[in-house]
XYZ file of C-alpha atoms in Angstrom:
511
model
C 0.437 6.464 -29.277
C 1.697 5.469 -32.737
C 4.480 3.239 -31.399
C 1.609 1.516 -29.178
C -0.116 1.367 -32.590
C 2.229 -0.324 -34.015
C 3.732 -2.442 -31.586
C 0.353 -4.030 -30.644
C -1.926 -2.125 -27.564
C -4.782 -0.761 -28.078
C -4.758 2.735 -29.322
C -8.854 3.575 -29.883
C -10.998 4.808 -27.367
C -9.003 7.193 -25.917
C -6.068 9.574 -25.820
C -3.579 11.246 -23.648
C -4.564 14.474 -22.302
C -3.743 17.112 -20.008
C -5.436 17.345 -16.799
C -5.413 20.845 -14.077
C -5.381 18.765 -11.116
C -3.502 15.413 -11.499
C -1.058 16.222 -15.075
C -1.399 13.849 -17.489
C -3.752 11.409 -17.849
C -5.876 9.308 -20.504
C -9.529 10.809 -21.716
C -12.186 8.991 -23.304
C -12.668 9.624 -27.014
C -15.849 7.669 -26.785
C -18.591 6.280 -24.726
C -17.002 3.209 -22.449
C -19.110 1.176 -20.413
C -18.374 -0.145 -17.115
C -16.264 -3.712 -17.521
C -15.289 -2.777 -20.913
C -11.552 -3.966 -22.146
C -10.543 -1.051 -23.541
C -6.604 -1.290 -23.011
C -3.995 -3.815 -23.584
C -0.558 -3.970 -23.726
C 1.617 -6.628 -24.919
C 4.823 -7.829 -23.147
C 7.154 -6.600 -26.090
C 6.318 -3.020 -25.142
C 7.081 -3.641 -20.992
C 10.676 -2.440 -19.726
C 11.152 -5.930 -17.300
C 13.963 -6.941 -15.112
C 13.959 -9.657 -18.115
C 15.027 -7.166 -20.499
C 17.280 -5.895 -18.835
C 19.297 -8.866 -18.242
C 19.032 -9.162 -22.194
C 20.388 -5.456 -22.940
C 23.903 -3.766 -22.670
C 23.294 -3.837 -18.661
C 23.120 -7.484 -18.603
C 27.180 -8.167 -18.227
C 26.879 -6.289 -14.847
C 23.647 -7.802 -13.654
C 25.014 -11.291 -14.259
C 28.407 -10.259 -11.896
C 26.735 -7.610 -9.245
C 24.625 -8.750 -6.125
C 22.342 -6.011 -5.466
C 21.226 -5.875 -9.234
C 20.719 -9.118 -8.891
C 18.838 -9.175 -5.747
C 16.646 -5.803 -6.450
C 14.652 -5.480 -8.933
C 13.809 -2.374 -9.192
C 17.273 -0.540 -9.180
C 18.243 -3.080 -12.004
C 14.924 -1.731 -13.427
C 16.133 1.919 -12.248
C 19.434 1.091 -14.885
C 17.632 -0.010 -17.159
C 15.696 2.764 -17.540
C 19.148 5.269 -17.670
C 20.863 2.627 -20.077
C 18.169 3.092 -22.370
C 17.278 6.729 -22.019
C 20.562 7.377 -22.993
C 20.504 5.527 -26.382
C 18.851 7.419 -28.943
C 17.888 4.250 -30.604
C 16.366 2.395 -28.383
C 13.164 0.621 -28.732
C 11.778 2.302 -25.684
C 12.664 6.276 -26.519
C 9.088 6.896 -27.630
C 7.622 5.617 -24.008
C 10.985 7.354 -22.261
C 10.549 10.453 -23.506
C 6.964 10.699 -22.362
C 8.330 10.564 -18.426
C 8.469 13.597 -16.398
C 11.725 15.328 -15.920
C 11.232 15.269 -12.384
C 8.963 14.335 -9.866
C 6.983 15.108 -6.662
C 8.480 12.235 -4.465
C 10.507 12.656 -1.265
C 13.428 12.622 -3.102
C 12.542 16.222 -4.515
C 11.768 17.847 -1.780
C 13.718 20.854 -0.235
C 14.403 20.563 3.094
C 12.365 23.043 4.438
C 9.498 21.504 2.696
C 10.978 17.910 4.871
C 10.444 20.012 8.108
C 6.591 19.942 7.621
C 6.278 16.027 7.514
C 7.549 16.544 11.272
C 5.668 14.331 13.488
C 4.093 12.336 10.900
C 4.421 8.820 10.371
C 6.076 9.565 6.784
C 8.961 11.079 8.370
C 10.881 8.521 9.164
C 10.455 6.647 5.896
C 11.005 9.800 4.063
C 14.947 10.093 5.660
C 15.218 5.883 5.271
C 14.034 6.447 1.453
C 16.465 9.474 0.728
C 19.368 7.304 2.795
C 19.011 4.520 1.526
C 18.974 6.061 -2.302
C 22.206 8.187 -1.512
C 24.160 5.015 -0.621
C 22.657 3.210 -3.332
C 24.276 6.105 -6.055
C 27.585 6.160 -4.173
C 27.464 2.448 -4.581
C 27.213 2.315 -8.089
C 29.042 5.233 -8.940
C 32.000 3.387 -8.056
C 31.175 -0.020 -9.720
C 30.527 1.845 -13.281
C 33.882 3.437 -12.979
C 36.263 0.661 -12.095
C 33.928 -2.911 -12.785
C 35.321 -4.292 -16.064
C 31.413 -5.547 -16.752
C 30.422 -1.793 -16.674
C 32.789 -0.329 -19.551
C 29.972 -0.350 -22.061
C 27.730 1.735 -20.138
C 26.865 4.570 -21.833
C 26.917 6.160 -18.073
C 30.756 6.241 -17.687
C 31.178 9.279 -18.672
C 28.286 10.805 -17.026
C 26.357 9.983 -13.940
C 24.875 12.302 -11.625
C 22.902 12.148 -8.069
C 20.230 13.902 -10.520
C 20.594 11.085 -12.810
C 19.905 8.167 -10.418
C 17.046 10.223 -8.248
C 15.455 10.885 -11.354
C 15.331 6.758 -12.291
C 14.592 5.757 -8.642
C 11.655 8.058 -8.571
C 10.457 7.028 -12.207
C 10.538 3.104 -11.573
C 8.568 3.829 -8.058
C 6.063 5.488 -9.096
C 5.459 2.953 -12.104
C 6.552 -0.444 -10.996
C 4.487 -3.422 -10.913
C 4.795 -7.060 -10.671
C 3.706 -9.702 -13.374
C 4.189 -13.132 -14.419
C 6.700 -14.166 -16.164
C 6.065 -15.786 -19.835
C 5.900 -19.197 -18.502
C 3.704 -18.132 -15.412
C 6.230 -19.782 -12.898
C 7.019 -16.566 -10.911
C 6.576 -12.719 -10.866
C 8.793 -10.131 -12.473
C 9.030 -6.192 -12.027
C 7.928 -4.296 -15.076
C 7.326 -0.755 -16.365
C 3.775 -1.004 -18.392
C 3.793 2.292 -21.247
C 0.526 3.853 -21.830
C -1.400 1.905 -19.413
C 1.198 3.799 -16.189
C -0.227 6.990 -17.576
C -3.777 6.646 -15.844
C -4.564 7.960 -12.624
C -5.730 6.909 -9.162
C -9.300 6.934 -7.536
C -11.160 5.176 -5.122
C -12.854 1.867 -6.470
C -11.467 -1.984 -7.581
C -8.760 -3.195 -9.020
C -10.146 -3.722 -13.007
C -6.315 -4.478 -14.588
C -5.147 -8.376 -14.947
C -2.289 -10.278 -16.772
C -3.768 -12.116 -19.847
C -1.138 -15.225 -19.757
C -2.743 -16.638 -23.404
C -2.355 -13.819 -24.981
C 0.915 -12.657 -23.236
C -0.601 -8.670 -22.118
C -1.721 -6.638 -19.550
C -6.168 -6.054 -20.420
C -7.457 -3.470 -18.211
C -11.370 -2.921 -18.307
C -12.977 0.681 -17.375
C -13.410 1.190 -13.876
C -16.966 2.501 -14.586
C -18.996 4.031 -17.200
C -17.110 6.877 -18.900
C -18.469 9.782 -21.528
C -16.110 10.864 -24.309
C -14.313 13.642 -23.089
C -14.271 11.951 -19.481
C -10.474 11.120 -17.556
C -10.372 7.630 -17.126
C -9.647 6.493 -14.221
C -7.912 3.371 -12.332
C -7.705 2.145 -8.761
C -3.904 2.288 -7.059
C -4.873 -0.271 -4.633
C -5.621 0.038 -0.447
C -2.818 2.461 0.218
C -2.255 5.159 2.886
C -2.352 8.544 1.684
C 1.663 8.681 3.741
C 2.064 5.796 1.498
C 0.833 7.760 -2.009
C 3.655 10.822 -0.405
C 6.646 8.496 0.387
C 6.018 6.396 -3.067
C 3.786 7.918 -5.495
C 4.475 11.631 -4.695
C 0.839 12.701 -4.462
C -1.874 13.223 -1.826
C -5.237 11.733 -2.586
C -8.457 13.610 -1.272
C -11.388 11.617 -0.140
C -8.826 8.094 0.350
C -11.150 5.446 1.239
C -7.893 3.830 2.302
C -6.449 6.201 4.383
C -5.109 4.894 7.861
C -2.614 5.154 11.079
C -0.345 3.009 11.905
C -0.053 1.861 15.644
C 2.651 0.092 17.151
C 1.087 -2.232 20.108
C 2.873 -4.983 22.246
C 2.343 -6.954 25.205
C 4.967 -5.999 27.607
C 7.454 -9.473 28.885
C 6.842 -7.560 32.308
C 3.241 -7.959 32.537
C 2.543 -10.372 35.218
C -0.204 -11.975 32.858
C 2.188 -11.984 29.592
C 2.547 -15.472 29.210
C -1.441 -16.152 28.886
C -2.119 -13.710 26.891
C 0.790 -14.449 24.460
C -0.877 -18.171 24.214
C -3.984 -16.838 23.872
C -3.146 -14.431 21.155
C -0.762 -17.127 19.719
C -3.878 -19.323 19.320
C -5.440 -16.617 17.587
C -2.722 -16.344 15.141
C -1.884 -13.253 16.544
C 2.079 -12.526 17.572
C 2.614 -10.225 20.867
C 3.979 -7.133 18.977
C 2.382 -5.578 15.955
C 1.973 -2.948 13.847
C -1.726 -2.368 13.510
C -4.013 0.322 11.637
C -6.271 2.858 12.797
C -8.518 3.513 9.441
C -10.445 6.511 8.596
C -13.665 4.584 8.436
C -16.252 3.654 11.010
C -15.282 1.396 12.738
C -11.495 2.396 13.097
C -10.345 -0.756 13.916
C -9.929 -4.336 12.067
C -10.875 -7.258 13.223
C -7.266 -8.379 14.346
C -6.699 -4.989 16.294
C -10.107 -5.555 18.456
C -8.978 -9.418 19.447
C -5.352 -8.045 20.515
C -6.902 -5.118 22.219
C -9.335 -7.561 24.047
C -6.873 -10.049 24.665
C -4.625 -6.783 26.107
C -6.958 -5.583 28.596
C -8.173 -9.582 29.952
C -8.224 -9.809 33.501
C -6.707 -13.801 34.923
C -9.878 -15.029 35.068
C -10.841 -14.538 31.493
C -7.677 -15.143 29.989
C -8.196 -18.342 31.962
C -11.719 -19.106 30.548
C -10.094 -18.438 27.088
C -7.249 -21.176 27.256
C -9.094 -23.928 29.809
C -12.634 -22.679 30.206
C -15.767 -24.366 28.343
C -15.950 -23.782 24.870
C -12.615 -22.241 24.652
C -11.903 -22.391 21.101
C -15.336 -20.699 20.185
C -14.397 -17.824 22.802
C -10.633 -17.701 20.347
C -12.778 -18.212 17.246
C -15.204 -14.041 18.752
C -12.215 -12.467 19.577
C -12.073 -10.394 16.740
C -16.111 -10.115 16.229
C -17.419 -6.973 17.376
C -20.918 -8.528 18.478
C -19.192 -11.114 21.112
C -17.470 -8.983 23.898
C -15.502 -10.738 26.262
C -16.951 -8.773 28.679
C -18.674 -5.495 29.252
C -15.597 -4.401 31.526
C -12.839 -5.779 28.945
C -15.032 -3.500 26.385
C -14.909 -0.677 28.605
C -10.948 -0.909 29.294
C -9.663 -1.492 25.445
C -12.008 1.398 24.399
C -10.715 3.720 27.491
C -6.659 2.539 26.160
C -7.462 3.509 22.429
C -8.936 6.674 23.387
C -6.075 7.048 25.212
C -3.326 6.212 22.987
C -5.042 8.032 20.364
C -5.107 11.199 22.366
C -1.232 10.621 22.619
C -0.530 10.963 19.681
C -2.397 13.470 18.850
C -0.015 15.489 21.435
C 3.269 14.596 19.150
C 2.541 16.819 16.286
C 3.482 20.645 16.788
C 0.269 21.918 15.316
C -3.190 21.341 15.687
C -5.932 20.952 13.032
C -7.036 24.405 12.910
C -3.313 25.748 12.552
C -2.834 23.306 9.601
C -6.186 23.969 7.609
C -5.513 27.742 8.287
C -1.967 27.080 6.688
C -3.294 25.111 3.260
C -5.243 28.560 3.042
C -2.154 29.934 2.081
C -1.807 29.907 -2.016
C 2.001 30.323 -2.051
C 2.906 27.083 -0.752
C 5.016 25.159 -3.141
C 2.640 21.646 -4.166
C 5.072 19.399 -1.951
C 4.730 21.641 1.505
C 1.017 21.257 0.646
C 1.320 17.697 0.317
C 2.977 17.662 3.759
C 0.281 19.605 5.694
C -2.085 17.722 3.899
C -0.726 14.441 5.081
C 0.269 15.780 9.057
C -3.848 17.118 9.065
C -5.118 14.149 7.704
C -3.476 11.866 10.265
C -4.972 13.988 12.676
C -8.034 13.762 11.573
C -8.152 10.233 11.848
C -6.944 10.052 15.184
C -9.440 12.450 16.229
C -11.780 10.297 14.808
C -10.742 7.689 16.616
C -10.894 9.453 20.127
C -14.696 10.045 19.535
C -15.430 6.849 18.494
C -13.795 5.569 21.689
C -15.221 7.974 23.412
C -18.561 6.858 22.570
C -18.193 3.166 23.033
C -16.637 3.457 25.992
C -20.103 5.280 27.132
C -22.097 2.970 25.049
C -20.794 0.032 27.301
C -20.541 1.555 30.530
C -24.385 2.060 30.020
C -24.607 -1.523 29.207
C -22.391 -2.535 32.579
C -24.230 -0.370 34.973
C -27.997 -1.916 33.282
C -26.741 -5.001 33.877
C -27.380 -6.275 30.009
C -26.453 -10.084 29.824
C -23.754 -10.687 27.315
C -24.443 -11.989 23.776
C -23.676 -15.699 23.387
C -22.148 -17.529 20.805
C -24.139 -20.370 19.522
C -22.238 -22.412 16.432
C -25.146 -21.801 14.349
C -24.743 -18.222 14.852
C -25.306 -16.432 11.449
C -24.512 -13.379 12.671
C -20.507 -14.636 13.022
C -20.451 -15.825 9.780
C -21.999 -12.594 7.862
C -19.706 -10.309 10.552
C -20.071 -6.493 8.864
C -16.190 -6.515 9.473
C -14.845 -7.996 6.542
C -11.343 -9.478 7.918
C -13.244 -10.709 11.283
C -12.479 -14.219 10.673
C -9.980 -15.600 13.265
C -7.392 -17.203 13.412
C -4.973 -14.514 11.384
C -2.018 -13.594 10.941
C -0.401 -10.416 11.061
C 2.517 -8.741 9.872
C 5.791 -8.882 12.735
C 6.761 -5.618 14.108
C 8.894 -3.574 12.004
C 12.398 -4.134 12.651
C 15.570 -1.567 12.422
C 17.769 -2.863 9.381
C 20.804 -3.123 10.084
C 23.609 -1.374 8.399
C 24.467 -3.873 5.700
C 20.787 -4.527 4.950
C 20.050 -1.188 4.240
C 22.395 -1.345 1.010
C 19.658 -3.410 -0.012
C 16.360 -1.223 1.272
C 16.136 -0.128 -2.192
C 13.794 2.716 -3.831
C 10.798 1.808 -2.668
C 9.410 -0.292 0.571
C 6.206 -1.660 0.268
C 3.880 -3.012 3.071
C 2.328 -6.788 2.964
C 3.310 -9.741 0.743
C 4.599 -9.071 -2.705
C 2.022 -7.881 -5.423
C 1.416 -10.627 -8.753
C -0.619 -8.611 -10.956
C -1.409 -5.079 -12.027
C -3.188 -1.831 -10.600
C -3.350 -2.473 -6.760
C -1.892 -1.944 -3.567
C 1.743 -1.157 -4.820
C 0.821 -0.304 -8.348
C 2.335 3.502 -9.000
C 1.155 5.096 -12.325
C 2.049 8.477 -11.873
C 2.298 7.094 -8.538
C 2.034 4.387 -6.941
C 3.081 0.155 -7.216
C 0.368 -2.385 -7.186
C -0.988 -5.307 -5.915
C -3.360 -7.901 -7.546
C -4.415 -11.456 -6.405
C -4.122 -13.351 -9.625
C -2.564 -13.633 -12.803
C -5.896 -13.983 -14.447
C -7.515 -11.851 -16.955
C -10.279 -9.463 -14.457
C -13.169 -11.587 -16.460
C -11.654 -14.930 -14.826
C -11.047 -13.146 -11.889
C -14.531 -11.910 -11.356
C -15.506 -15.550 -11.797
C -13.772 -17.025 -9.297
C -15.498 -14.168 -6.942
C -18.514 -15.042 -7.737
C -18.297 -18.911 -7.336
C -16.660 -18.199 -3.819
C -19.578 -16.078 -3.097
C -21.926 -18.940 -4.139
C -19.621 -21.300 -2.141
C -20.318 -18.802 1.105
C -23.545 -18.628 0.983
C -24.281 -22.876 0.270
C -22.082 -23.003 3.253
C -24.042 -20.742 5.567
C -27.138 -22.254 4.405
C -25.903 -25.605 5.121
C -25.642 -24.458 8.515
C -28.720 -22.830 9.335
């Protein structure tokens, strides 16, 4: 706190405390409203790829590809370079890091064996892979590269050593923009890193005048109070694999569904155009969320586009009003039909039920198991995870369940269909907020190939690279984030509000 002091962040307001259930955090020494900018931290402070090229690791960076190339294992050197120099700038921030960590990385291996069947599992072995090649790597290039004969880890570097700043830089990365504001850069933020996660909106921005991170209180806080800050939309297996907690209540929380139209379909090449005009490709990785209802937008057109008979795929691509029938695929109040409604729901429920069948235990087993107070924190964070996947897909079965009956009542009634009419409001104020087609989705994951995974470094991170601070990849003590601007959250907030005002002169204009 006194070298923040002195080098220029706020230091009033609050303090660093220790909490039972999430370690250390920051408290409220006073009242803080809602929206209040009550932190800040200048560049100076941040450990940055850019400072790294500018300390003793830069000869190596400047000669080695992967350095180069990664960010964050430069950052990961960086961090080791530095820790071991008593007199570096950043000892007071390095010595406030924990000396190990809950990630992956740290886990025995019977405590592996419970993230069987889970979607983390696979991740888990690519993240601990991909790490161990990474510190065989470099092992040899600081003991025979003539760029790495100043490194004060010549003499001494361990597995330990490298896990250690792997799990460190994941758990606290973030992207910001570079002093001109011309491109992004990976940084470590001190003080700010050492507030936790909950539910709620990303309230940290990158203050380009007056070169700092600002972060503004997530809500109103009482002296005494943890302050909290919001992660970003992340998957509680994504908070395991990166951030090395499990987050109760995750507003976020999802399943991920691989999904493809088969070349061996007789009807595959309609429904690829038809999905192509809808932005959508004919394999993807889609979500199945914890909320109601447990499918996007994007999911719902591919589903209905999946389970179209000839005749409506034909009415999609040639029939009358074609491109209004691409423009409902992914509204839930336009059904293609009440038969295509009835067959997607009847497949989810299905696929759901599926998986459901590949884990070893059940629900029950797995709640009757977290009963147990011996378990070491990361076997709990295991169960934890495998029970709330299930949970979600067993969500998901009832809630196909129930629409399937919900439109087979509508089918046998004979209800007429709802039409579209272009002055529909009810399109443009869809409850779904990512209903608007066309999109664009994400390709289906890929297996890296042996060469590339040299490169799959410390941490792997879903969606288009974050710009800012404290969202979807954000990780103070745990997890890497995402923002959508390099704005200060005031300017940001502004430009929210006069696309909100834009939205609604547009709807108007239509009625």
């Amino acid at each position: 706190m006194t070298w923040a002091k002195e080098n220029g962040a706020s230091s009033e307001g609050f303090e660093i405390a220790y909490f039972p259930l999430e370690g250390y955090g920051l408290k409220a020494a006073r009242d803080i409203k809602s929206e209040e900018l009550f932190l800040w931290i200048p560049r100076r402070m941040l450990m940055t790829v850019e400072s790294a090229k500018n300390s003793v690791l830069g000869p190596l960076y400047s000669q080695d590809r992967i350095l180069q190339a990664m960010g964050n294992i430069a950052l990961a050197f960086h961090l080791l370079c530095e820790r071991a120099d008593p007199n570096s700038f950043w000892q007071p921030y390095i010595k406030t890091l924990p000396s190990d960590y809950a990630t992956p990385l740290y886990f025995e291996e019977e405590e592996v064996q419970y993230l069987q069947s889970t979607q983390a599992i696979h991740d888990v072995y690519s993240q601990y892979k991909n790490t161990a090649r990474q510190y065989a790597y470099f092992y040899r290039v600081i003991q025979t590269h003539p760029n790495a004969s100043k490194l004060p880890l010549k003499d001494s570097f361990t597995f330990d050593d490298y896990r250690w700043a792997v799990s460190s830089v994941m758990t606290r990365q973030n992207q910001i923009p570079t002093e001109d504001g011309s491109r992004v850069t990976l940084a470590l933020i001190p003080l700010w890193d050492m507030c936790n996660h909950t539910n709620g909106l990303i309230t940290t921005g990158y203050n380009l005048e007056d070169d700092r991170c600002e972060c503004v209180a997530l809500q109103d806080y009482s002296a005494g109070e943890q302050i909290y800050i919001f992660y970003g939309t992340r998957s509680n297996a994504e908070f395991v694999i990166h951030n090395g907690f499990f987050f109760d209540g995750n507003a976020h929380d999802r399943v991920k569904i691989k999904l493809g139209v088969s070349k061996s379909d007789r009807l595959y090449a309609m429904k690829a155009e038809v999905l192509a005009r809808a932005g959508i490709p004919t394999s993807s990785v889609f979500a199945l969320h914890c909320s109601d209802p447990p499918i996007s937008s994007q999911l719902l057109a591919f589903l209905r586009v999946f389970c179209m008979s000839e005749d409506e795929l034909k009415h999609h691509l040639m029939g009358e009003q074609a491109i209004d029938k691409i423009f409902t695929l992914g509204n839930f109040e336009f059904p293609v039909s009440w038969d295509n409604e009835i067959k997607l729901w009847t497949f989810l429920e299905t696929r759901a039920s599926l998986l459901l069948k590949t884990y070893k235990t059940d629900i029950k087993e797995d709640s009757s198991l977290l009963e147990n107070t011996d378990l070491s924190f990361p076997a709990r964070m295991a169960i934890s995870l495998r029970l709330a996947e299930k949970e979600i897909l067993e969500k998901v079965v009832k809630s196909a369940v129930t629409k399937r009956e919900h439109f087979e009542k509508h089918l046998k009634e004979g209800t007429p269909l709802p039409k579209y009419e272009e002055n529909n409001i009810a399109l443009l104020e869809n409850t779904v907020t990512d209903s608007k087609l066309p999109i664009v989705l994400r390709q289906l994951d890929g297996e890296a190939d042996e060469d590339s995974e040299m490169l799959n470094v410390i941490t792997e991170v879903d969606g288009p690279s974050s710009e800012l601070i404290n969202g979807k990849d954000f990780v103070p003590n745990g997890s890497q984030s995402k923002s959508d601007t390099h704005l200060d959250p005031k300017e940001t907030g502004k430009k929210s509000a006069d696309a909100k005002e834009s939205l609604a002169e547009g709807i108007e204009e239509r009625k």
